[in-house]
Coordinates of C-alpha atoms and ligand atoms in Angstrom, one line a residue:
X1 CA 18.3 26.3 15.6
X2 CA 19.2 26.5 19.0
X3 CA 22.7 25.1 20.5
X4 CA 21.3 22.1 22.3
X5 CA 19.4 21.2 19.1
X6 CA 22.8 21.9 16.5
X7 CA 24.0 19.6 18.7
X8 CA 21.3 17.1 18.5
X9 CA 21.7 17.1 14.7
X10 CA 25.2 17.0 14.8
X11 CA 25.4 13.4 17.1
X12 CA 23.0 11.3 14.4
X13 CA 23.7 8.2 13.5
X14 CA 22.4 9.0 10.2
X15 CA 23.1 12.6 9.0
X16 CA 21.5 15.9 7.6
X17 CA 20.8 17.0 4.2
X18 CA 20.2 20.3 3.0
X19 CA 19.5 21.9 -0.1
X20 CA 22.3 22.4 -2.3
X21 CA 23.9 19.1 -0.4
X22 CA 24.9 16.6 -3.0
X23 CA 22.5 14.0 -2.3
X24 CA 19.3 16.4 -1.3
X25 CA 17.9 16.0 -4.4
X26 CA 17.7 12.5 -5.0
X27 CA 16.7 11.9 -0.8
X28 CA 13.3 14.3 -1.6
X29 CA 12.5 12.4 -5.3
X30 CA 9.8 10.1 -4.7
X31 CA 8.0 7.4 -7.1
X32 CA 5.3 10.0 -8.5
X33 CA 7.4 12.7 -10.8
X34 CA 4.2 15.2 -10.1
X35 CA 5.6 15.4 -6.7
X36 CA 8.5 18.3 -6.4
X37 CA 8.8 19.6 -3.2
X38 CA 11.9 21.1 -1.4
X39 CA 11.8 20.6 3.1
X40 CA 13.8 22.8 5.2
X41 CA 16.4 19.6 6.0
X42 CA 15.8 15.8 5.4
X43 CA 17.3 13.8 8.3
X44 CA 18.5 10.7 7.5
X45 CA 17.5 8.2 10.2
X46 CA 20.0 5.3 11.1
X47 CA 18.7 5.1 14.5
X48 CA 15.8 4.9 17.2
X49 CA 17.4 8.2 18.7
X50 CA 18.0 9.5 15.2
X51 CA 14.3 9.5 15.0
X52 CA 13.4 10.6 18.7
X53 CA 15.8 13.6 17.7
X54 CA 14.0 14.3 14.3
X55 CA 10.4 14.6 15.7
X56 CA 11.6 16.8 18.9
X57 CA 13.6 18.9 16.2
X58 CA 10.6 19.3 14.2
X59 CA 8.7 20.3 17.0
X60 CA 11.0 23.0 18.8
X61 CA 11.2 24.3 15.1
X62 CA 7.5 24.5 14.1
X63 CA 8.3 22.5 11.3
X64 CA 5.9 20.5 9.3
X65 CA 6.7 16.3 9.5
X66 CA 6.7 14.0 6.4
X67 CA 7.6 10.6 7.1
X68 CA 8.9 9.2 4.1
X69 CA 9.6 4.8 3.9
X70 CA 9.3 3.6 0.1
X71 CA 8.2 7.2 -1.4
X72 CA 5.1 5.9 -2.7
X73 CA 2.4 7.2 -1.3
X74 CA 0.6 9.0 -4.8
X75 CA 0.5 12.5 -2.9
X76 CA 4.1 12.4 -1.7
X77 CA 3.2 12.9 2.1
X78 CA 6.3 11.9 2.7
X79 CA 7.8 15.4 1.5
X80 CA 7.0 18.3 3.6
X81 CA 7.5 22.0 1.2
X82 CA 9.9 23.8 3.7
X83 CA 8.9 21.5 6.8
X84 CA 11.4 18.5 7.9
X85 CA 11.4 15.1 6.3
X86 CA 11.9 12.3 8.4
X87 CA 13.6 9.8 6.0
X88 CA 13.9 6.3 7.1
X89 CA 15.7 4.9 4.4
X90 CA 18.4 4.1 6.6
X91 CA 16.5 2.0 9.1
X92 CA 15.9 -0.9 6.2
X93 CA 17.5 -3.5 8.2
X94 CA 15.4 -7.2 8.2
X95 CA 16.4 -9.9 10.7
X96 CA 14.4 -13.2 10.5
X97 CA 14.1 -15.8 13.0
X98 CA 13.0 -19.2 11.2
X99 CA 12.6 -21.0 14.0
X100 CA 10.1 -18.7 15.6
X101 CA 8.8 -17.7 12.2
X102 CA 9.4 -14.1 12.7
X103 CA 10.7 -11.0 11.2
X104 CA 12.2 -7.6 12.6
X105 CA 11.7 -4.9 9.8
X106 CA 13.2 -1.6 10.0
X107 CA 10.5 1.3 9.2
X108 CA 12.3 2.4 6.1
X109 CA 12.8 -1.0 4.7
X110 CA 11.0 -2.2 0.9
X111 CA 9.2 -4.6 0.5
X112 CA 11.6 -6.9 -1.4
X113 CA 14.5 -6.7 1.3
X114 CA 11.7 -8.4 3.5
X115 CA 10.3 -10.8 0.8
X116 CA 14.1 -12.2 0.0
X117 CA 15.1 -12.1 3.6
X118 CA 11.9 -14.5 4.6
X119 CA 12.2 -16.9 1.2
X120 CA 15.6 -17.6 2.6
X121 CA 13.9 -19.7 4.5
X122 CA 10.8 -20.7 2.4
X123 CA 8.9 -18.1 4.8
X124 CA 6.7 -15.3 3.9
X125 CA 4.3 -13.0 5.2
X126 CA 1.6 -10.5 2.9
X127 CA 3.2 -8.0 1.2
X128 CA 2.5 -5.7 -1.9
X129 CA 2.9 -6.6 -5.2
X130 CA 5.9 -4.3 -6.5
X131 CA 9.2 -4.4 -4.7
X132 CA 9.9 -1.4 -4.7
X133 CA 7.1 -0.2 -1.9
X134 CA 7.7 0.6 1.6
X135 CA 7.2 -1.7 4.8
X136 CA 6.4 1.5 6.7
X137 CA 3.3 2.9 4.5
X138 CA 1.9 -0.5 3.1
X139 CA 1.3 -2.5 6.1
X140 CA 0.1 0.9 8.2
X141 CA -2.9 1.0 5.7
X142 CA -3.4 -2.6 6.0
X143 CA -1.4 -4.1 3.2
X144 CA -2.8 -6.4 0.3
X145 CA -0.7 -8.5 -1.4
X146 CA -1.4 -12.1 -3.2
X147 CA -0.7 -13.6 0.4
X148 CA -3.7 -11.7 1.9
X149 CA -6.1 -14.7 1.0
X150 CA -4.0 -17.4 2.6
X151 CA -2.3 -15.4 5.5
X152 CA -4.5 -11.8 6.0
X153 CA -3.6 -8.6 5.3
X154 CA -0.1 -7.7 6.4
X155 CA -1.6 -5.8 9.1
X156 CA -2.9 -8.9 10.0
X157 CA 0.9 -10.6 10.8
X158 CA 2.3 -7.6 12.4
X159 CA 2.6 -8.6 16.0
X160 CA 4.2 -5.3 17.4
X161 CA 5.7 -2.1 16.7
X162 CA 8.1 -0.3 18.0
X163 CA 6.6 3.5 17.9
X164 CA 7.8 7.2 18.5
X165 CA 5.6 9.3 19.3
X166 CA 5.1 13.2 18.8
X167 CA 6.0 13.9 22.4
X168 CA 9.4 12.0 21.3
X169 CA 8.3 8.8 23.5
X170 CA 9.5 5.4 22.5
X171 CA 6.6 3.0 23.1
X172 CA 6.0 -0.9 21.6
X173 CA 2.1 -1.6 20.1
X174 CA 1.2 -5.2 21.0
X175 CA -1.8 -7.1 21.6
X176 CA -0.3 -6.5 25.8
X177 CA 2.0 -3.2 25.8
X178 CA -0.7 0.0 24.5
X179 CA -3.1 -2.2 22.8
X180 CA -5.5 0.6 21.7
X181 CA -1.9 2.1 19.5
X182 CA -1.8 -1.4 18.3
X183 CA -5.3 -1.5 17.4
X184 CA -4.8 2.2 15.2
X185 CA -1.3 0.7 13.7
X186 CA -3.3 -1.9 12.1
X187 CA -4.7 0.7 8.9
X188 CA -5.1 3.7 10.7
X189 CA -1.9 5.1 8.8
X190 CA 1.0 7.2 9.9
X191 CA -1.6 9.2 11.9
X192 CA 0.4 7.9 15.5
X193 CA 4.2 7.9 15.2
X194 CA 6.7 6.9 13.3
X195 CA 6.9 3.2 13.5
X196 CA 10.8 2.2 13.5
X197 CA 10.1 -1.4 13.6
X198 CA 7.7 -4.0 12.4
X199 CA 7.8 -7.4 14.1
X200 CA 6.2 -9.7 11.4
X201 CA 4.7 -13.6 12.0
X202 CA 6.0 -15.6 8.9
X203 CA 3.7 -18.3 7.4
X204 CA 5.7 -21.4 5.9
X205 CA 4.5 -20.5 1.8
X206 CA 7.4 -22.4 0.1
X207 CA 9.1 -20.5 -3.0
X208 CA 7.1 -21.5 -5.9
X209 CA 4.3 -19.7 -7.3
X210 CA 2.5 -19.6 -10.9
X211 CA 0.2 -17.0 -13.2
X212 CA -2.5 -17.3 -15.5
X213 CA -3.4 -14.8 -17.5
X214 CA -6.0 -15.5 -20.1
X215 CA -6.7 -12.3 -23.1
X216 CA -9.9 -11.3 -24.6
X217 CA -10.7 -8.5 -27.0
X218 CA -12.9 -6.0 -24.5
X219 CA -15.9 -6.1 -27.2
X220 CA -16.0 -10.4 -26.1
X221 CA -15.0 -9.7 -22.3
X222 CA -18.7 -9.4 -20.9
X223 CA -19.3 -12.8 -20.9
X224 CA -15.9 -13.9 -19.6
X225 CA -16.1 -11.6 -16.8
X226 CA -19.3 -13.0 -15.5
X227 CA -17.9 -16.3 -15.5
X228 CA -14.5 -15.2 -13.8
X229 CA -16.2 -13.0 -11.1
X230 CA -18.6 -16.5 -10.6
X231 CA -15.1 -18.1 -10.3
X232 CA -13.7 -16.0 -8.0
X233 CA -16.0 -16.4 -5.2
X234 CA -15.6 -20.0 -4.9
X235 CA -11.5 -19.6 -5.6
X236 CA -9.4 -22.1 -3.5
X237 CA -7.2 -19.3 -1.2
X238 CA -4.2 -19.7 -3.3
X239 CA -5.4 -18.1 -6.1
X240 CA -6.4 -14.7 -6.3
X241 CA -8.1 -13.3 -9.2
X242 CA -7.3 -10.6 -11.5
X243 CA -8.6 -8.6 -14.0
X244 CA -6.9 -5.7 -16.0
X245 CA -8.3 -4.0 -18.6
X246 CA -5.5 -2.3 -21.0
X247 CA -4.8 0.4 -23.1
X248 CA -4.3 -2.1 -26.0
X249 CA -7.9 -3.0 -26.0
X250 CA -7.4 -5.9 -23.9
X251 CA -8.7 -7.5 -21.3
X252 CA -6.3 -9.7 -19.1
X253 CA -8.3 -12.0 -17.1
X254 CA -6.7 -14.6 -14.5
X255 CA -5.2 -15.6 -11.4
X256 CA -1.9 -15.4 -9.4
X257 CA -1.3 -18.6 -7.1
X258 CA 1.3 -19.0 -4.3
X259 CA 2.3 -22.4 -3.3
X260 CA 2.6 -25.7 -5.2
X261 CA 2.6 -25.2 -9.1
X262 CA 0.8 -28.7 -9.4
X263 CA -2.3 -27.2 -7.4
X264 CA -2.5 -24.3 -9.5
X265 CA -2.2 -26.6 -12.8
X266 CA -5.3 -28.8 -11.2
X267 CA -7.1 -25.8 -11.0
X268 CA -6.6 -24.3 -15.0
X269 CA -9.2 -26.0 -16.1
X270 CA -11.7 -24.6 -14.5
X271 CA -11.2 -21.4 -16.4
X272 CA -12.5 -22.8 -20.0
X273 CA -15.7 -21.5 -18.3
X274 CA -14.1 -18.3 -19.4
X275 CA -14.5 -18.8 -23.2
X276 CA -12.1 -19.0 -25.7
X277 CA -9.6 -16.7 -25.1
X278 CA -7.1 -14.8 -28.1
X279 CA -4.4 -15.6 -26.2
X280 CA -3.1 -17.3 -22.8
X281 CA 0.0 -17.0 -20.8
X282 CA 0.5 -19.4 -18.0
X283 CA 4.0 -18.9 -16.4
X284 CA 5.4 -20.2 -13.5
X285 CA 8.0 -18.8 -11.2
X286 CA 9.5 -17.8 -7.9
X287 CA 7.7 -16.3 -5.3
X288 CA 10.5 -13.6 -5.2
X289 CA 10.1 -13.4 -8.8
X290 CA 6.1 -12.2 -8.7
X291 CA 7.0 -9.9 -6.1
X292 CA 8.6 -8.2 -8.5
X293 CA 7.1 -8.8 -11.8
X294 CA 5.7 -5.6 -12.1
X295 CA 8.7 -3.4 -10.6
X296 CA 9.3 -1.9 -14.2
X297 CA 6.3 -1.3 -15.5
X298 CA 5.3 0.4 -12.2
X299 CA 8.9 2.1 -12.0
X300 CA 10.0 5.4 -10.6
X301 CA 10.1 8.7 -13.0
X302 CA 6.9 8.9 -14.3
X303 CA 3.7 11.5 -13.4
X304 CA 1.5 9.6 -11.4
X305 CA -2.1 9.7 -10.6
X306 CA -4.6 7.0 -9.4
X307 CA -8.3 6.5 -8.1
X308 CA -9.5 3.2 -6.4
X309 CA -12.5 1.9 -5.2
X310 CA -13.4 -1.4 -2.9
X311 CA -16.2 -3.4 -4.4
X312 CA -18.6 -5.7 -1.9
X313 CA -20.2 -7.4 -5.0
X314 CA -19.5 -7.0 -8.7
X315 CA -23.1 -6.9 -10.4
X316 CA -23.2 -7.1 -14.3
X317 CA -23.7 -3.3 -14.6
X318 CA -20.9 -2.6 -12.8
X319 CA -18.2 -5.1 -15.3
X320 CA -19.9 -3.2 -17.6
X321 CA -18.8 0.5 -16.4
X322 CA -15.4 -1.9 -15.4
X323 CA -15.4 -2.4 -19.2
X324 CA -16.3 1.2 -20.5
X325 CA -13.9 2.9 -18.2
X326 CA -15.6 6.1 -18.3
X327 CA -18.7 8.1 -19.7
X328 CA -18.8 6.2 -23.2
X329 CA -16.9 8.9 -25.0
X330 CA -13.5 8.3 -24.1
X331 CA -11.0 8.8 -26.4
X332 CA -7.7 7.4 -24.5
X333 CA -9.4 5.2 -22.2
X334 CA -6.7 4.7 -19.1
X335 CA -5.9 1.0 -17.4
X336 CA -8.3 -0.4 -15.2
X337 CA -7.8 -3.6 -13.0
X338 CA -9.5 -5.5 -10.5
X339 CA -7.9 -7.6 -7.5
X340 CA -9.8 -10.3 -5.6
X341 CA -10.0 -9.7 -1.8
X342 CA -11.9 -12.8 0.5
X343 CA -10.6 -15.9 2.4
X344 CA -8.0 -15.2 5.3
X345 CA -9.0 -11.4 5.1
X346 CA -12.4 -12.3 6.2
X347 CA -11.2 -14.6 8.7
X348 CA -10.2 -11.3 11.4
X349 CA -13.3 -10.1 13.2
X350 CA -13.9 -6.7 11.8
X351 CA -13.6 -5.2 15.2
X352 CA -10.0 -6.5 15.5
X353 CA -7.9 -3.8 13.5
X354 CA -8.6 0.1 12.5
X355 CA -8.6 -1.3 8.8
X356 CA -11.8 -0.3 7.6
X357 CA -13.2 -2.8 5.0
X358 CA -13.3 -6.6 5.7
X359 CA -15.6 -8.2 3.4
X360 CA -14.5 -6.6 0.7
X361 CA -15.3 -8.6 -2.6
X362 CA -12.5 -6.6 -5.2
X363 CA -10.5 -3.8 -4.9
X364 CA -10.7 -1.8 -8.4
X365 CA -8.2 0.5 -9.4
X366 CA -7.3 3.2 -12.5
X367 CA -4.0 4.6 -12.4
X368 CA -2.5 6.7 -15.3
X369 CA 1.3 7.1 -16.3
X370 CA 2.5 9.6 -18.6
X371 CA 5.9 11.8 -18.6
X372 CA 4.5 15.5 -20.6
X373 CA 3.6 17.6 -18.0
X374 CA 1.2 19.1 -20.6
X375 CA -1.1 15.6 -20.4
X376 CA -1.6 16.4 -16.3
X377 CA -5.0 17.8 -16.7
X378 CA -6.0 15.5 -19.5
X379 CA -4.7 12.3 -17.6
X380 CA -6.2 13.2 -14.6
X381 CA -9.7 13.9 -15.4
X382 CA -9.8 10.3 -18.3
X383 CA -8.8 8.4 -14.5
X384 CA -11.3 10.1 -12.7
X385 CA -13.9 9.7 -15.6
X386 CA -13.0 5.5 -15.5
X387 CA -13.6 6.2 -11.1
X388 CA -16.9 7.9 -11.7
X389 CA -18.1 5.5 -13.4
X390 CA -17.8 2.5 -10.9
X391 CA -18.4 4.9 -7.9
X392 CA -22.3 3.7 -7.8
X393 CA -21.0 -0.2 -6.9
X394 CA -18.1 1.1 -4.7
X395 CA -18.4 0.4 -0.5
X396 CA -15.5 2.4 0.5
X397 CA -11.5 3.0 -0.7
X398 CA -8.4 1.3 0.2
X399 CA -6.7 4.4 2.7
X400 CA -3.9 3.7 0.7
X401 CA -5.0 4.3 -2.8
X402 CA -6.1 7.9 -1.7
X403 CA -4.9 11.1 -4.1
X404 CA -6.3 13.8 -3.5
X405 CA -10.0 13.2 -2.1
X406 CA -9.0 15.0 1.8
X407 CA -10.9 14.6 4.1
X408 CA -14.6 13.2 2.3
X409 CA -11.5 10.7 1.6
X410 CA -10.8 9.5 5.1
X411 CA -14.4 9.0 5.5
X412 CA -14.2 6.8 3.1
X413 CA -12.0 4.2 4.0
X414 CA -13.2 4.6 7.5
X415 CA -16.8 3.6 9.0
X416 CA -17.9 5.9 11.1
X417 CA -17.6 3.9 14.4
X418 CA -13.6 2.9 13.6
X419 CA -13.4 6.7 12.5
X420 CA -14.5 7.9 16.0
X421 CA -12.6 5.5 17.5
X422 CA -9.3 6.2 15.4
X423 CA -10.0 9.8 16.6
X424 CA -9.7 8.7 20.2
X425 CA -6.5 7.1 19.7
X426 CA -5.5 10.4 17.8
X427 CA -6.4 12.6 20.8
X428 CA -4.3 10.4 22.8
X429 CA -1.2 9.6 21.4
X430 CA -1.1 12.9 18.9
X431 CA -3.3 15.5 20.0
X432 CA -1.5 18.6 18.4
X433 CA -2.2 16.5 15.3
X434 CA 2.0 16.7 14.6
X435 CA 1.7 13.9 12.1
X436 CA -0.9 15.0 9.6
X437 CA 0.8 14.5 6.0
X438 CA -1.1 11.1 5.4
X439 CA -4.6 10.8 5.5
X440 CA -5.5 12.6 8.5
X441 CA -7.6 11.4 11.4
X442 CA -8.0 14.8 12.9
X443 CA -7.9 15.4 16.6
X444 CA -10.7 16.5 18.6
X445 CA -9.3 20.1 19.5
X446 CA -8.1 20.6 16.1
Ligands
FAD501 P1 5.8 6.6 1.6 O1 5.4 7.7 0.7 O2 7.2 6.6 2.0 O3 4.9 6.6 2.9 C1 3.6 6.9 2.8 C2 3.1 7.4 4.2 O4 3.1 6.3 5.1 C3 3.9 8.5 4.8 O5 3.5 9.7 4.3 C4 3.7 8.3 6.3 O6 2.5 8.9 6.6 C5 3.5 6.8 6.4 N1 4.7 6.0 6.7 C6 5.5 5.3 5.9 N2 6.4 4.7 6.7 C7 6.2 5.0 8.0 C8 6.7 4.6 9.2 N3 7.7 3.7 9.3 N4 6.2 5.1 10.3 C9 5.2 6.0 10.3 N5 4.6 6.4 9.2 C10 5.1 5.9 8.0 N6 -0.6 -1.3 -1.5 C11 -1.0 -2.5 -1.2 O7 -1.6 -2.7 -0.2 N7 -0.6 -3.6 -2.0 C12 0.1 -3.5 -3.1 O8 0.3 -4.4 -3.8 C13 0.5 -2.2 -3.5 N8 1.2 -2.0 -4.6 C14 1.6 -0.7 -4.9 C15 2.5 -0.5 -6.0 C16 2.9 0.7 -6.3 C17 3.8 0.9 -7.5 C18 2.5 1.8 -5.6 C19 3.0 3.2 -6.0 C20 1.7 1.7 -4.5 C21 1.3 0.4 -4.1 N9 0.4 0.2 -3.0 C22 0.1 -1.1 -2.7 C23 0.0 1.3 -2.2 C24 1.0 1.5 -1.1 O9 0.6 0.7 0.0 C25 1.0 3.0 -0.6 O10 1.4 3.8 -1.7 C26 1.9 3.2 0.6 O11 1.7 4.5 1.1 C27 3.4 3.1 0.2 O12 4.2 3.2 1.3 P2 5.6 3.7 1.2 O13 6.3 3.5 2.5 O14 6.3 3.2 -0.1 O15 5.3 5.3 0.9

């Protein structure tokens, strides 16, 4: 390291860590256990400048960049092997404005700190469904959350960022200041800085919301699948429907409803068109509360590994391959689940944001949990077995539900017109392709 860059290091706001330091460890653990990798130094972020001097560090060094917000991307891009972790855990502040219905979210900030901050007020905007998930990486792949059909994605409410770049340049991404960066921010990843703000719009949601859940054996759930899929398309935009199929030999079929309870009770009946189910859970609760309904079951610790695929229709055959969850012979079939997309999502011209699939009917997902090392390969291949099998009715994947599909991946979750054009932004804003641990728009010269 050079003098002027010791020095750099040494004026942080934040602070360095490097291996052997006491809390190097835990700074470089994220939410998938698979993920062990050791970087050179993780620099602890507090600051704007603290940032600025990360990347330019990186840089001078030749060291490879991981960004790292919540930890949860199912890779852990966030953790560079030798290279230089930005972490941004520091920059978690949230301020909210409940007059102007808006929130200033530091890049390192979860989900929850933003949730509680906004229901202060009785405001929210989209976010994810676990707590535990970062601002930063969410809403840069677009963001779905049981808001989205109400309010958009949370891409949709962000109405600037605050951006350093990989020449070390501050910049802000608004519909007026670098509108094609704004345009890329909205899903195109951590492909163009590091983002150490998020101004949010906050939609007036209340604090109530309430879940129906209705159980049928998986040998009865044809029929009732039909019938929810029918009921789905013609959902109010406070409900979004769910689907999960379990490992108990379940199926969990329902809806999750923000706003007034009473609505959602007006609404239950519909869903005798279901059948009779074995069992029914209908709870109601804060909006906080749902947010983080599933923070345990979804906790830190365990070996991680997930497929997912966006649906445009759900024809019979595919709730069938939904239902079978693999080739037929599966022994240990793994969780499957379905999440409705629709309403306010559809709403944003398609052209609007980098986010590459409006009109999206479900997203389906598999992910598999498991803590013996000696289960990876096993694991692994039932979840890709249960992906296989619904691939024929997929339209594209969610960029943030990607593992380990590279760059056929990317191609993916990008049409080829937002692709090119995500490459343009690339070429101009990152063109020595400095942040590529995320799923990587490449540059033209690389
Ligand atoms: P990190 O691993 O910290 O970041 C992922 C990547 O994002 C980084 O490698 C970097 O490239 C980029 N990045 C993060 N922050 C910044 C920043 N400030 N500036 C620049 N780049 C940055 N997605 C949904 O849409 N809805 C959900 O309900 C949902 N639920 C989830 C629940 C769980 C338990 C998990 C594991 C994932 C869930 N996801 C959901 C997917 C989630 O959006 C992605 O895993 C996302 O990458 C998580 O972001 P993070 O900040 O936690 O992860």
């Amino acid at each position: 390291m050079t003098t002027s860059m010791q020095t750099s290091m040494q004026s942080l706001d934040g602070g360095v860590l490097l291996p052997g330091d006491e809390s190097y460890d835990q700074a470089r653990t994220v939410w998938n256990a698979m993920v062990d990798r050791r970087p050179r130094l993780i620099v602890r972020c507090a600051s704007v400048s603290d940032v600025v001097a990360a990347v330019r560090t990186a840089r001078e060094l030749d060291l490879e960049i991981g960004v790292r917000c919540g930890g949860h991307n199912n890779t852990g891009h966030a953790v560079p092997d030798g290279g230089l972790m930005i972490d941004l855990t520091p920059l978690s502040a949230v301020r909210v404005d409940p007059v102007r219905r808006r929130a200033w979210v530091g890049g390192g900030a979860l989900l929850g700190a933003l949730d509680r901050a906004a229901q202060a007020h009785g405001l929210a905007t989209t976010a994810g469904n676990v707590s535990h998930t970062g601002v930063g990486g969410l809403t840069l792949g677009g963001g779905m959350g049981w808001l989205a059909r109400q309010h958009g994605l949370t891409c949709d409410n962000v109405e600037s960022y605050q951006v350093v770049t990989a020449s070390g340049e501050v910049l802000r991404a608004s519909r007026d200041e670098h509108p094609d960066l704004y345009w890329g921010l909205r899903g195109g990843g951590g492909n163009f800085g590091v983002v150490t703000e998020f101004e949010f719009r906050l939609h007036r949601t209340g604090t109530r919301s309430l879940a129906a859940q209705y159980d049928f054996p998986v040998d009865r759930a044809f029929g009732a699948m039909r019938a929810w899929r029918d009921l789905s398309a013609a959902a109010p935009r406070q409900a979004t429907f769910t689907a999960d199929a379990g490992r108990d030999g379940l199926v969990k079929l329902g809806f999750v409803w923000v706003g007034d309870p009473a609505g959602a009770r007006a609404y239950l009946p519909s869903l005798a068109a279901l059948g009779r189910p074995v069992a029914t859970r209908v709870q109601e609760m804060s909006y906080v509360d749902l947010q983080s309904r599933e923070d345990a079951v979804q906790g830190h610790a365990y070996r991680r590994y997930s497929k997912g695929h966006y649906l445009r229709a759900l024809p019979d055959a595919a709730i069938e391959a939904f239902l079978l969850r693999g080739d037929g012979a599966e022994t240990d079939l793994p969780s499957a689940g379905l999440q409705a997309h629709g309403g306010a999502i559809d709403d944003v011209p398609d052209a609007d944001a980098a986010f590459g699939h409006r009109g999206t009917m479900f997203e389906w997902g598999s992910g598999a949990r498991w803590t013996d090392p000696a289960q990876d390969a096993e694991r692994i291949a039932t979840a890709r077995r249960a992906a296989a099998a619904m691939e024929p009715f997929a339209s594209g994947v969610y960029v943030n539900s990607l593992a380990d599909e590279g760059a056929e991946g990317v191609r993916r979750a990008y049409p080829p017109a937002k692709l090119a054009r995500l490459t343009a932004i690339k070429d101009a804003y990152d063109p020595d392709n400095v942040f590529h641990l995320n799923a990587n728009i490449r540059p033209t010269q690389r």
